[in-house]
């Protein structure tokens, strides 16, 4: 009986191919947008989270707005780093200057910091060395530049050992950073030059005292304790919490999660609406189909079809329309994702992004399509099943 | 076999009340070949619908094979139509998208007969009406006479108690009409009860007994 109903349902769908396809289109587009959009958001979340954890979610960044005449000194940072919850500490001041080499120049961000900074920020050296303790003690005029600066000012040549003029002061380049297109690279910006903090204080007017510094927690379990310690230390120093701000990477990760969840919901909602519209399309065409086949229904009833037989025939037809549409939509999504991944691999920006079909959303799409087929097939199928045989037979 | 006692049926057509059957009574024994004849609007079709369990009488009683029909549910009526009655309509009423064999098979599908058994009975029915070579043809590929023979095959495939034919020759030329009539005569001779509804006296004359219906009243013949 069920097999017979299936056969009849597919027969009806195939006998009206164009109409069936147009009816399915609503479901196809709905499922396609649902699966692709949610898969994109899910993959983007995954890749952003991976990059955040690459920076190290145990990193804390501290900004001091006003130091009330009690500036943080190198000795204070040393004291902070003594705490059991704190791993490494590095000051970070920034100035924006023009870097010059011969006739080439570039606008760069100068970070004045210590050797620990490289470890905290997970910066890798491609060539040469990082800053060392004696650079800070002796205020040496050395600089580590990023790959961008090296490429701009010394195209095709090694930058290490070359002289670089920052706002007219000559620095010797001792190291070049690995090019970094990760999230932390984005946070730092491109065109950066890292110099010893003590040298920067002497050289650049307005650099002043330590206004911000980075710290790592001793371990990832210590992040909250480290943050509490810093808060306590700075509050004790300034008497209020309003003069500083501590930024915890965990918060960034959590916020990112929230933003992505909202996007997922938003896209999913839009796609759900188009699925709903597709369902209405199915109902519409099923109603047409029931009217067109009134006589057929009459004949079937006259020769002994029960209500349930007629009902299941039309319900299966509606379900088949929505599920075939769903299958086409998922296949199309898979194809799109495949093409996207191939395209992304050859693009510099997206080379790290790889989108996979989210299994959850595929299951959701199938369930949703089933529900829509049943929901919107029910009314027309019931209408067909309720017809009185003599009325249906008389229908012209 | 069929016992109709004092049956009334009225329709409301716009503002007019039509008495389609007016205290009609009819008795048909098993194995009879009865022609119900009357002009259009006489209540023939209403009688056919009630005998065929497609419609219910307003009052009176109808017994088919000793069972009172009035109080059955819609699904039970569907089962009775399926098992006890074979319909043959004026306009054949075959499903256009199905082949001859599939059309004949359909009532057996609703009876939940197994596939192997179905195929056998379809083959038998096709052979009985002489259309074995046309079983994969669709109704549109068959002549009127052939289509009506497929309809007869569909009606006899379930071995019903009663063959109920409504103007079966009405859409056929006289030669093919004659073929169909001969088929009914043969089926009756084989023991089938046949009720044939017509407005054509000549067709009615071929039956074993003629029942006349006029203005919703039945005059039973002998």
Coordinates of C-alpha atoms in Angstrom, one line a residue, chain A residues 1 4 7-8 11-12 15-16 293 295-296 298-310 313 385-390 393-394 396, chain B residues 9 11 49 52-56 74-75 78-79 81-83 85 87 89 91 93-95 97-98 102-103 105-107 109-110 112 118 154:
Chain A
X1 CA 0.0 0.0 0.0
X4 CA 1.8 2.0 -4.2
X7 CA 4.8 5.1 -6.9
X8 CA 1.7 7.2 -7.5
X11 CA 4.2 9.5 -11.0
X12 CA 2.3 12.6 -10.3
X15 CA 4.1 13.9 -15.0
X16 CA 4.3 17.6 -14.3
X293 CA -7.8 15.4 -9.9
X295 CA -12.6 13.1 -10.9
X296 CA -9.6 10.7 -10.2
X298 CA -14.0 10.1 -7.2
X299 CA -13.1 7.1 -9.3
X300 CA -10.7 5.9 -6.6
X301 CA -13.3 6.3 -3.9
X302 CA -16.0 4.5 -6.0
X303 CA -13.8 1.5 -6.5
X304 CA -13.0 1.3 -2.8
X305 CA -10.3 3.8 -1.7
X306 CA -10.6 4.7 2.0
X307 CA -10.1 8.2 3.2
X308 CA -6.7 7.2 4.6
X309 CA -5.6 5.9 1.1
X310 CA -6.4 9.2 -0.6
X313 CA -1.4 9.6 -1.5
X385 CA -9.9 12.7 1.4
X386 CA -13.1 14.4 2.5
X387 CA -14.6 14.6 -0.9
X388 CA -17.9 12.7 -1.4
X389 CA -17.5 10.2 -4.1
X390 CA -20.7 11.2 -6.0
X393 CA -17.5 11.7 -9.9
X394 CA -19.8 14.3 -11.2
X396 CA -16.2 18.0 -14.9
Chain B
X9 CA -34.2 10.7 -1.3
X11 CA -32.2 17.0 -3.1
X49 CA -25.8 5.8 -6.3
X52 CA -23.7 1.4 -5.3
X53 CA -23.3 2.7 -1.8
X54 CA -22.1 6.0 -3.1
X55 CA -24.9 7.8 -1.5
X56 CA -27.3 7.2 1.4
X74 CA -17.6 6.1 5.2
X75 CA -14.7 3.7 5.4
X78 CA -15.6 2.1 0.8
X79 CA -14.9 -1.5 1.7
X81 CA -17.9 -0.8 -2.7
X82 CA -14.5 -2.4 -3.0
X83 CA -15.5 -6.0 -2.3
X85 CA -19.7 -3.9 -6.2
X87 CA -19.0 -0.3 -11.2
X89 CA -19.8 3.9 -15.9
X91 CA -17.8 7.5 -19.5
X93 CA -14.0 6.5 -15.6
X94 CA -10.5 5.0 -16.1
X95 CA -7.5 6.7 -14.7
X97 CA -2.2 8.1 -16.4
X98 CA -2.4 4.4 -15.8
X102 CA -2.9 -0.8 -13.7
X103 CA -6.5 0.4 -13.8
X105 CA -5.3 -3.7 -10.5
X106 CA -6.3 -0.6 -8.5
X107 CA -9.3 -2.1 -6.7
X109 CA -4.5 -2.7 -4.4
X110 CA -7.2 -1.1 -2.2
X112 CA -4.6 -5.2 -0.1
X118 CA -3.0 -9.3 -8.1
X154 CA -11.8 -3.7 -13.5

